XYZ file of C-alpha atoms in Angstrom:
691
model
C -60.825 -59.899 50.762
C -63.385 -60.919 48.175
C -66.112 -60.805 50.776
C -64.952 -57.319 51.885
C -65.034 -55.957 48.324
C -68.381 -57.575 47.716
C -69.866 -55.957 50.835
C -68.321 -52.630 49.900
C -69.970 -52.732 46.534
C -73.248 -53.866 48.052
C -73.212 -50.894 50.412
C -72.587 -48.488 47.517
C -75.151 -49.906 45.138
C -78.361 -51.805 45.699
C -78.551 -52.377 41.965
C -75.320 -54.429 42.038
C -76.705 -56.561 44.857
C -79.889 -57.336 42.927
C -77.933 -58.110 39.791
C -75.571 -60.590 41.527
C -78.439 -62.410 43.240
C -80.400 -62.722 40.021
C -77.443 -64.076 38.062
C -76.452 -67.669 38.814
C -72.703 -67.371 38.327
C -69.922 -69.692 39.390
C -67.336 -68.509 41.872
C -64.669 -67.795 39.231
C -66.992 -65.680 37.095
C -68.249 -63.812 40.146
C -64.698 -63.010 41.189
C -63.862 -61.653 37.711
C -66.980 -59.510 37.726
C -66.177 -58.131 41.166
C -62.638 -57.336 40.065
C -63.956 -55.306 37.141
C -66.372 -53.492 39.417
C -63.506 -52.678 41.785
C -61.658 -51.025 38.912
C -64.647 -48.880 37.927
C -65.979 -48.234 41.416
C -63.825 -45.137 42.097
C -65.155 -43.314 39.040
C -68.717 -44.342 39.838
C -68.366 -43.194 43.433
C -66.782 -39.925 42.267
C -69.647 -39.288 39.881
C -72.242 -39.938 42.579
C -70.337 -37.649 44.950
C -70.276 -34.872 42.350
C -74.022 -35.142 41.885
C -74.564 -34.901 45.609
C -72.442 -31.751 45.693
C -74.371 -30.076 42.895
C -77.764 -30.186 44.605
C -79.222 -31.112 47.969
C -82.887 -30.938 48.952
C -84.410 -30.052 52.316
C -87.823 -29.252 53.730
C -88.973 -26.082 55.462
C -92.049 -25.795 57.628
C -93.373 -23.911 60.614
C -91.966 -26.651 62.859
C -88.635 -26.643 61.002
C -88.412 -22.862 60.786
C -84.654 -22.387 61.362
C -81.939 -24.240 59.427
C -78.168 -23.795 59.242
C -76.189 -25.315 56.381
C -72.694 -25.503 54.878
C -72.663 -24.669 51.163
C -69.913 -26.232 49.059
C -68.416 -24.968 45.822
C -70.815 -25.245 42.853
C -73.511 -26.570 45.198
C -77.173 -25.589 45.213
C -79.458 -26.228 48.170
C -83.143 -26.641 47.355
C -85.883 -26.217 49.964
C -89.492 -27.291 49.604
C -92.160 -25.387 51.487
C -95.853 -26.200 51.286
C -97.900 -23.003 51.338
C -101.554 -22.143 50.942
C -103.212 -19.455 48.896
C -103.404 -16.046 50.624
C -100.664 -16.910 53.105
C -98.026 -14.291 53.920
C -94.383 -15.372 54.194
C -91.581 -13.330 55.718
C -88.368 -15.328 55.389
C -84.737 -14.348 55.974
C -81.640 -15.920 54.427
C -78.668 -14.992 56.612
C -75.180 -15.285 55.148
C -72.323 -16.270 57.448
C -69.124 -15.985 55.431
C -69.936 -15.717 51.718
C -72.363 -13.909 49.421
C -75.448 -15.814 48.316
C -77.909 -15.961 45.428
C -81.486 -16.874 46.392
C -84.305 -17.831 44.008
C -87.956 -18.626 44.736
C -90.258 -20.647 42.432
C -94.008 -21.213 42.701
C -95.722 -24.624 42.309
C -95.846 -24.113 38.515
C -92.052 -23.566 38.394
C -92.475 -19.845 37.724
C -89.585 -17.848 39.185
C -91.043 -15.323 41.612
C -87.813 -13.574 42.524
C -84.020 -13.717 42.441
C -81.964 -11.705 44.908
C -78.272 -11.464 45.781
C -76.900 -10.677 49.208
C -74.845 -7.568 49.885
C -71.077 -8.066 49.986
C -70.934 -6.163 53.265
C -70.255 -8.119 56.467
C -72.485 -5.750 58.430
C -75.448 -6.371 56.097
C -75.891 -10.157 56.274
C -79.633 -10.622 55.877
C -81.644 -11.125 52.709
C -85.324 -10.443 53.397
C -87.973 -12.239 51.324
C -91.631 -11.184 51.505
C -94.247 -13.102 49.527
C -98.030 -13.226 49.272
C -99.101 -16.664 48.010
C -101.380 -16.730 44.996
C -101.401 -20.544 44.683
C -101.651 -23.494 47.033
C -98.845 -25.995 46.592
C -95.165 -26.705 47.101
C -92.864 -23.705 46.616
C -89.140 -24.079 46.016
C -86.350 -21.982 47.468
C -82.847 -22.303 45.959
C -79.661 -21.096 47.656
C -76.229 -21.004 45.991
C -72.971 -19.132 46.504
C -72.430 -15.963 44.482
C -68.756 -16.780 43.946
C -68.528 -20.349 42.576
C -65.022 -20.893 43.984
C -65.780 -19.792 47.555
C -67.716 -22.156 49.878
C -69.586 -20.805 52.860
C -72.344 -21.206 55.395
C -75.734 -19.629 55.937
C -78.989 -19.911 57.846
C -82.662 -19.718 56.871
C -85.285 -18.429 59.256
C -89.043 -18.218 58.779
C -89.963 -15.022 60.596
C -93.659 -15.025 59.759
C -95.973 -17.551 58.092
C -99.650 -16.773 58.519
C -102.838 -15.825 56.780
C -102.282 -12.561 54.941
C -103.953 -9.419 56.231
C -105.048 -6.399 54.256
C -101.916 -4.615 55.483
C -99.729 -7.400 54.076
C -101.428 -7.100 50.709
C -100.895 -3.342 50.686
C -97.245 -3.799 51.640
C -96.576 -6.340 48.887
C -98.383 -4.225 46.271
C -96.526 -1.077 47.329
C -93.192 -2.880 47.224
C -93.932 -4.018 43.655
C -94.741 -0.421 42.661
C -91.602 0.832 44.383
C -89.470 -1.683 42.458
C -91.130 -0.544 39.217
C -90.377 3.093 40.045
C -86.737 2.255 40.798
C -86.406 0.617 37.381
C -87.918 3.706 35.747
C -85.626 6.034 37.697
C -82.570 4.066 36.596
C -83.497 4.775 32.942
C -82.957 8.487 33.694
C -85.101 9.917 30.907
C -87.673 12.703 31.182
C -90.545 10.295 30.650
C -89.252 7.592 32.997
C -88.497 10.088 35.780
C -91.966 11.590 35.452
C -93.553 8.143 35.816
C -91.279 7.192 38.713
C -92.053 10.473 40.492
C -95.808 9.812 40.188
C -95.421 6.284 41.611
C -93.328 7.443 44.570
C -95.964 10.035 45.486
C -98.694 7.400 45.123
C -97.125 4.861 47.486
C -95.722 7.288 50.089
C -99.083 7.753 51.908
C -99.624 3.974 51.774
C -96.338 3.322 53.575
C -97.373 5.911 56.155
C -100.849 4.392 56.523
C -99.554 0.864 57.190
C -96.703 2.199 59.374
C -93.937 0.743 57.190
C -91.162 3.105 58.227
C -88.507 1.537 56.003
C -90.699 1.850 52.909
C -91.551 5.433 53.829
C -87.908 6.418 54.348
C -86.706 4.757 51.127
C -89.455 6.489 49.134
C -88.630 9.860 50.697
C -85.027 9.244 49.660
C -86.079 8.498 46.090
C -88.299 11.597 45.844
C -85.409 13.697 47.146
C -83.222 12.271 44.402
C -85.726 13.125 41.666
C -86.062 16.668 42.981
C -82.270 16.936 42.938
C -82.123 15.792 39.310
C -84.721 18.462 38.554
C -82.508 21.072 40.280
C -85.135 21.723 42.962
C -82.605 21.620 45.749
C -84.797 23.062 48.511
C -87.369 20.293 48.047
C -84.615 17.701 47.757
C -83.163 18.726 51.118
C -86.593 18.634 52.765
C -87.318 15.060 51.691
C -83.823 13.798 52.472
C -83.928 15.307 55.962
C -87.276 13.587 56.623
C -85.738 10.345 55.420
C -82.686 10.766 57.668
C -84.864 11.135 60.782
C -86.576 7.826 60.047
C -83.357 5.911 59.312
C -81.874 7.220 62.557
C -84.943 6.099 64.513
C -84.765 2.659 62.870
C -81.068 2.385 63.767
C -80.208 1.571 60.150
C -76.582 2.772 59.852
C -76.123 1.877 56.177
C -79.018 4.001 54.998
C -78.092 6.693 57.483
C -74.596 6.996 55.990
C -76.027 7.061 52.463
C -78.579 9.764 53.294
C -76.018 11.914 55.112
C -73.824 11.782 52.011
C -76.817 12.768 49.869
C -77.506 15.751 52.088
C -73.837 16.710 51.858
C -73.978 16.514 48.075
C -77.083 18.716 47.785
C -75.685 21.275 50.224
C -72.405 21.375 48.293
C -74.279 21.844 45.019
C -76.043 24.967 46.306
C -72.666 26.174 47.693
C -73.805 25.897 51.311
C -70.450 24.334 52.107
C -70.559 24.805 55.884
C -73.777 22.810 55.951
C -72.279 20.266 53.577
C -69.269 19.952 55.889
C -71.601 19.198 58.811
C -73.357 16.380 56.945
C -70.122 14.872 55.641
C -68.526 14.904 59.096
C -71.601 13.120 60.484
C -71.344 10.620 57.651
C -67.649 10.098 58.399
C -68.436 9.289 62.025
C -71.191 6.863 61.036
C -69.086 5.127 58.363
C -66.159 4.784 60.787
C -68.425 3.306 63.461
C -69.893 0.965 60.856
C -66.388 -0.085 59.819
C -67.359 0.354 56.170
C -64.300 1.322 54.050
C -66.279 1.910 50.830
C -68.643 4.455 52.328
C -65.823 5.978 54.366
C -63.770 6.553 51.200
C -66.830 8.082 49.509
C -67.356 10.423 52.459
C -63.686 11.421 52.623
C -63.822 12.435 48.958
C -66.840 14.604 49.773
C -64.980 16.220 52.659
C -61.983 16.843 50.412
C -64.152 18.562 47.840
C -65.884 20.812 50.361
C -62.605 21.776 52.046
C -61.063 22.638 48.680
C -63.992 24.967 47.927
C -63.588 26.524 51.371
C -59.891 27.027 50.437
C -58.779 24.802 53.304
C -56.329 23.087 50.988
C -54.167 21.267 53.517
C -57.227 19.694 55.113
C -58.532 18.766 51.661
C -55.213 17.055 50.865
C -55.453 15.120 54.121
C -58.945 13.817 53.316
C -58.029 12.896 49.740
C -54.895 11.045 50.882
C -56.981 9.005 53.332
C -59.500 8.230 50.598
C -56.703 7.177 48.255
C -55.276 4.711 50.803
C -58.719 3.212 51.387
C -59.385 2.845 47.663
C -56.058 1.071 47.285
C -56.760 -1.196 50.287
C -59.823 -2.760 48.653
C -58.380 -2.820 45.157
C -60.373 0.006 43.578
C -57.800 1.141 41.020
C -60.192 3.413 39.192
C -61.248 5.062 42.444
C -57.598 5.506 43.403
C -56.885 7.177 40.060
C -59.829 9.533 40.543
C -58.561 10.552 43.963
C -55.135 11.197 42.460
C -56.731 13.661 40.024
C -58.417 15.362 42.990
C -55.024 15.688 44.668
C -53.615 17.123 41.459
C -56.389 19.705 41.386
C -55.643 20.786 44.960
C -51.968 21.254 44.131
C -53.003 23.391 41.161
C -55.014 25.554 43.559
C -51.937 25.769 45.790
C -49.987 26.820 42.657
C -47.711 23.796 43.027
C -48.069 22.820 39.372
C -45.190 20.342 39.328
C -46.819 18.272 42.094
C -50.121 18.468 40.231
C -48.452 17.075 37.110
C -46.874 14.260 39.139
C -50.217 13.172 40.621
C -52.006 13.390 37.282
C -49.283 11.361 35.579
C -49.693 8.712 38.261
C -53.441 8.704 37.645
C -52.881 8.551 33.887
C -50.742 5.415 34.263
C -53.510 3.690 36.243
C -56.218 4.652 33.753
C -54.101 3.238 30.928
C -53.423 0.012 32.851
C -57.148 -0.652 33.388
C -58.201 0.483 29.910
C -60.256 3.464 31.051
C -60.173 5.670 27.969
C -62.461 8.320 29.419
C -60.348 8.648 32.536
C -57.238 8.809 30.386
C -58.671 11.591 28.217
C -59.857 13.633 31.180
C -56.500 13.321 32.933
C -54.782 14.506 29.764
C -57.029 17.571 29.960
C -55.932 18.102 33.562
C -52.277 17.804 32.549
C -52.822 20.334 29.778
C -54.260 22.751 32.286
C -51.304 22.323 34.653
C -48.770 22.884 31.868
C -50.736 25.938 30.771
C -50.516 27.355 34.310
C -46.769 26.650 34.169
C -46.782 28.681 30.924
C -45.441 25.699 28.996
C -47.910 26.306 26.180
C -46.355 23.846 23.731
C -46.678 20.932 26.165
C -50.140 22.109 27.234
C -51.362 22.105 23.636
C -49.912 18.632 23.097
C -51.800 17.266 26.126
C -55.053 18.935 25.053
C -54.745 17.561 21.523
C -54.162 14.032 22.888
C -57.255 14.470 25.044
C -59.265 15.717 22.055
C -58.261 12.710 19.965
C -59.246 10.327 22.753
C -62.599 12.058 23.315
C -63.348 11.803 19.601
C -62.436 8.116 19.577
C -64.875 7.590 22.445
C -67.601 9.613 20.686
C -67.848 11.696 23.869
C -69.386 14.813 22.329
C -69.588 16.666 25.613
C -65.961 15.895 26.443
C -64.918 16.867 22.917
C -66.634 20.258 23.236
C -65.034 20.906 26.633
C -61.621 20.084 25.201
C -62.192 22.504 22.323
C -62.922 25.121 24.981
C -59.668 24.204 26.722
C -57.662 24.643 23.539
C -59.360 27.937 22.746
C -58.749 29.134 26.277
C -55.065 28.159 25.915
C -54.770 30.256 22.757
C -56.403 33.208 24.517
C -54.035 32.967 27.500
C -51.048 32.598 25.173
C -52.109 35.652 23.225
C -52.652 37.609 26.421
C -49.235 36.538 27.728
C -47.486 37.739 24.576
C -49.004 41.158 24.931
C -49.456 41.589 28.681
C -49.325 45.391 28.634
C -52.601 45.811 26.754
C -54.725 42.828 25.778
C -56.560 44.689 22.997
C -53.392 46.028 21.277
C -52.732 42.869 19.303
C -49.818 42.261 16.951
C -50.290 40.218 13.761
C -48.900 37.146 15.533
C -51.295 37.605 18.421
C -54.093 38.167 15.926
C -53.326 34.762 14.392
C -53.382 33.012 17.791
C -56.654 34.694 18.764
C -58.183 33.613 15.453
C -57.295 30.013 16.360
C -59.070 30.505 19.686
C -62.131 31.821 17.882
C -62.218 28.813 15.553
C -62.034 26.292 18.402
C -64.725 28.096 20.420
C -67.001 27.896 17.361
C -66.354 24.162 17.086
C -67.371 23.778 20.719
C -70.518 25.855 20.129
C -71.588 23.619 17.233
C -71.453 20.571 19.517
C -73.388 22.262 22.336
C -76.070 23.171 19.805
C -76.300 19.524 18.723
C -76.659 18.492 22.350
C -79.190 21.288 22.943
C -77.273 22.391 26.039
C -78.316 25.989 26.599
C -75.954 26.694 29.478
C -72.894 25.522 27.574
C -74.040 27.414 24.483
C -74.029 30.556 26.632
C -70.467 29.789 27.700
C -69.234 29.299 24.133
C -71.079 32.368 22.870
C -69.492 34.471 25.624
C -66.028 33.115 24.800
C -66.569 33.790 21.089
C -67.588 37.353 21.972
C -64.402 37.773 23.997
C -62.296 36.452 21.098
C -63.941 38.891 18.644
C -63.330 41.711 21.099
C -59.644 40.725 21.313
C -59.528 40.875 17.506
C -60.973 44.394 17.615
C -64.265 43.316 16.030
C -66.695 44.878 18.502
C -69.662 44.482 16.155
C -69.433 40.683 16.173
C -68.472 40.703 19.851
C -71.725 42.489 20.712
C -73.671 40.222 18.349
C -72.531 37.009 20.074
C -72.866 38.531 23.533
C -76.466 39.459 22.718
C -77.122 35.846 21.678
C -75.671 34.645 24.988
C -77.872 37.080 26.914
C -80.945 36.004 24.936
C -80.275 32.372 25.783
C -79.913 33.323 29.424
C -83.338 35.003 29.424
C -84.861 31.985 27.670
C -83.259 29.634 30.164
C -84.547 31.629 33.151
C -88.054 31.787 31.685
C -88.105 28.035 31.066
C -86.799 27.327 34.552
C -89.463 29.524 36.184
C -92.190 27.785 34.164
C -90.799 24.448 35.265
C -90.889 25.425 38.929
C -94.557 26.411 38.558
C -95.313 23.078 36.884
C -93.495 21.150 39.577
C -95.510 22.788 42.334
C -98.498 20.866 40.993
C -98.719 17.298 42.296
C -99.923 16.074 38.903
C -97.051 17.514 36.879
C -93.379 16.777 36.761
C -90.721 17.723 34.245
C -87.104 16.789 34.375
C -84.524 19.416 33.622
C -81.442 17.874 32.146
C -78.560 17.809 34.599
C -75.494 19.508 33.236
C -72.390 17.346 33.324
C -69.303 19.507 33.035
C -65.608 18.779 33.181
C -63.043 19.960 35.664
C -60.911 21.616 33.008
C -62.665 24.851 31.984
C -65.810 26.170 33.650
C -68.501 28.479 32.396
C -67.427 32.046 31.860
C -70.624 33.638 33.098
C -74.333 32.989 33.562
C -75.357 36.606 34.058
C -76.779 38.988 31.502
C -74.011 41.535 31.941
C -73.265 43.709 28.939
C -69.500 43.754 29.315
C -67.169 41.009 28.116
C -67.003 38.181 30.644
C -63.876 37.127 32.526
C -61.877 34.135 31.403
C -63.433 30.892 32.678
C -62.330 29.129 35.847
C -62.245 25.558 37.054
C -65.582 23.866 37.619
C -66.070 22.023 40.902
C -69.791 21.312 40.736
C -71.327 17.941 41.557
C -74.484 17.112 39.686
C -75.768 13.791 40.988
C -76.798 12.223 44.279
C -75.468 9.116 45.998
C -78.958 7.636 46.304
C -79.584 3.996 47.194
C -82.495 1.671 46.567
C -84.731 0.011 49.154
C -84.688 -3.157 47.098
C -80.932 -3.521 46.897
C -79.847 -1.598 50.018
C -76.697 0.531 49.975
C -74.028 -1.111 47.877
C -70.284 -0.597 47.412
C -70.862 2.563 45.465
C -74.080 4.564 45.879
C -76.415 4.564 42.930
C -76.952 7.362 40.453
C -73.555 8.925 40.995
C -70.705 9.242 38.543
C -67.244 10.395 39.466
C -65.257 11.551 36.478
C -61.622 12.472 36.683
C -62.557 15.545 34.703
C -64.721 17.002 37.441
C -64.491 17.107 41.191
C -67.166 14.705 42.347
C -67.817 12.336 45.218
C -68.380 8.921 43.739
C -66.633 6.318 41.665
C -65.378 7.351 38.211
C -67.395 6.797 35.105
C -66.056 4.073 32.880
C -64.452 4.749 29.538
C -67.015 4.557 26.806
C -66.629 1.864 24.165
C -68.273 4.077 21.588
C -65.913 4.945 18.813
C -66.832 7.070 15.761
C -65.471 6.287 12.323
C -64.494 9.940 12.036
C -64.837 13.098 14.048
C -67.637 14.220 11.711
C -70.043 11.595 13.102
C -73.320 13.416 13.649
C -75.766 12.877 16.492
C -78.586 12.757 13.973
C -76.967 9.721 12.315
C -77.075 7.880 15.632
C -80.693 8.918 16.047
C -81.470 7.528 12.591
C -79.953 4.203 13.604
C -81.912 4.354 16.855
C -85.096 4.885 14.860
C -84.228 1.731 12.969
C -84.024 -0.121 16.299
C -87.470 1.146 17.251
C -88.977 0.258 13.864
C -87.630 -3.285 13.855
C -88.543 -3.853 17.507
C -92.089 -2.615 16.968
C -92.600 -4.642 13.810
C -91.247 -7.828 15.349
C -92.578 -7.357 18.885
C -90.432 -7.371 21.978
C -88.031 -10.276 21.688
C -85.254 -11.810 23.740
C -82.364 -10.687 21.512
C -80.592 -7.387 22.091
C -77.422 -5.540 21.100
C -74.819 -5.433 23.867
C -72.613 -2.345 23.700
C -70.465 -3.053 26.740
C -70.272 -4.946 30.042
C -68.971 -3.367 33.257
C -68.506 -4.465 36.850
C -69.941 -1.290 38.384
C -73.592 -0.208 38.045
C -72.705 3.474 38.380
C -70.226 3.280 35.527
C -72.745 1.388 33.395
C -75.476 3.959 34.015
C -73.011 6.764 33.284
C -72.186 5.171 29.928
C -75.906 4.728 29.253
C -76.467 8.425 29.963
C -73.705 9.382 27.537
C -75.267 7.169 24.879
C -78.692 8.648 25.489
C -77.262 12.162 25.189
C -76.125 11.113 21.702
C -79.635 9.929 20.850
C -79.171 6.180 21.337
C -81.874 4.460 23.374
C -80.307 1.976 25.799
C -80.658 0.363 29.212
C -78.608 -1.492 31.847
C -79.161 -5.228 32.428
C -77.726 -6.928 35.509
C -76.277 -10.447 35.327
C -73.803 -12.826 36.947
C -70.623 -14.128 35.258
C -68.235 -16.473 37.081
C -69.914 -15.551 40.346
C -69.448 -11.817 39.822
C -72.226 -9.309 39.124
C -71.893 -7.497 35.797
C -73.912 -4.657 34.306
C -74.458 -4.903 30.558
C -75.259 -1.856 28.436
C -77.795 -2.945 25.816
C -80.109 -1.487 23.217
C -83.136 -2.832 21.339
C -85.309 -5.952 21.655
C -85.537 -8.313 18.681
C -87.276 -11.584 17.898
C -84.238 -13.145 16.204
C -80.466 -12.603 16.098
C -80.433 -11.676 12.398
C -82.452 -8.510 13.033
C -80.226 -7.597 15.967
C -77.060 -8.131 13.904
C -78.492 -6.019 11.084
C -79.101 -3.020 13.360
C -75.766 -3.535 15.151
C -74.005 -3.331 11.780
C -75.822 -0.075 11.004
C -74.826 1.387 14.356
C -71.190 0.407 13.792
C -71.186 1.926 10.314
C -72.503 5.197 11.755
C -69.924 5.134 14.532
C -72.497 4.805 17.329
C -70.903 1.678 18.814
C -67.577 -0.087 18.467
């Protein structure tokens, strides 16, 4: 037995063997020592085993160009690959049954890239393309994205050779494309202008070196920028060119994404028959691909188009299918959004009780997941349904709850839309109480109409702060209608003239913008109008008569565009789906911004933002920043960022990994030390910019 234990220990540790040989111990002492080692051996062996699990090293070479490995929990595999300067490497990491994180380091331990695999089973390959600037040993690290889920993978060297001029052009163009994608994600006038210039610079390079994938992805991106700029004809042209290439490359993921983009643009310009064609093609492709996320996205698009074509039963069918899919992969927010769509259809069918039921179901989900924005918007929808039921007391209660929530979230746009809802409710109530002749008002009706006028003016003040000309026109037209109902035709004509003047100004600016955009050296971004489902614009024409009461808005304002770098993901990029408007994507997340009072001014937030800029510039760009929120969905994060920017706060989205899951952090500022960051964060909190 003693000999067995001794051999066991010798096999586990050469150090023990050397120690026992060097020490001249008697048999009794040796036995005691071995007994002690037996007691501690399990913990030593366990520790060594843990270290082996954490990291394992392998070698890659042209001769050893394909490797398959099992990857345990919390394990990292490291590969060494000796490469020479000016070599070109095309390497693929192929996941088998779990998502992976891959990092590449140069001989000086500088991280060259970090990429994460798609969570789609039909998109298993991570492509890595590198042009070597140094001769030496490069390191490739592979780990599981989810630290509690083991898996397997393979690595394949597709190409390893001396770089050609074409390779150098491809690598340089890819770097520029990635830069443009980062700029586009910032979604500001300046960043979009720069991104647009880069896309147009690299497009002929992709064509010259016959890189079809780069060409198609860039065409997609240009189409998206044109869409943001409301140049829908140009957007369609570029997207259709992109679709032809993706089809020829047999790339079903990008094909589905581009078909959805074409459907969105066609729906925006009210060419719904064309939109229906693209969405049906996308449905076929997503079904063939067996991709539930894209299928649900497409079904929502089909539901929206059918509702606008007044094919309500078919719209209900599509939305019900989308709802079941959202539920199947645990997308509670997406399920709640689809419930609001169903509620809207039942409103159109004049089945207001069913609409209330669906919206109440959506409201419960939004509350359970802490989505304040979704909750507020659904309250607006409920208010509208009760108003259509002529239950004005309950409608007002729902609208006031929505208004309070919007103010808590510092959602100025949502607050203004809710003011419009309340004013519209007062107008309808007044009209109902004197249905024989709207202009023959009693004193009681006069009082209600005055309330409508006051709320419309509150909405106008917010639109003026946001510099939203189209919404200012809406509020001015509604104010004119309220004055007319009060018998004050002088003020009615005054406000209507202001609305008409804004319309002329808007048309003139838009025409100038189109001229500028026809030049390849100029690009200006026209702010995309984000409206809510509750109350739409009353009129955009320059008519002299009082406009009709507003109707429900069903416009979609953003494209489901994807990035060449990341490939199509669960939810297409640059799309927000709010429960307060009929849209095609995932819902925007509730904002964490909370004002100290409803009188918080946009200029106060801008003052605090100026402080961020001043401190950052004086200290240089540092590694400390202020984190406003952290979300699991990039679309929701970018939507929140857009809302913050509309309030004057400069911010950006930073991607990270927590507990194996990708998170998107909304941040602002760059500071050299935490004290400066905390100082500005305190100022922003005091001004109600962040919570």
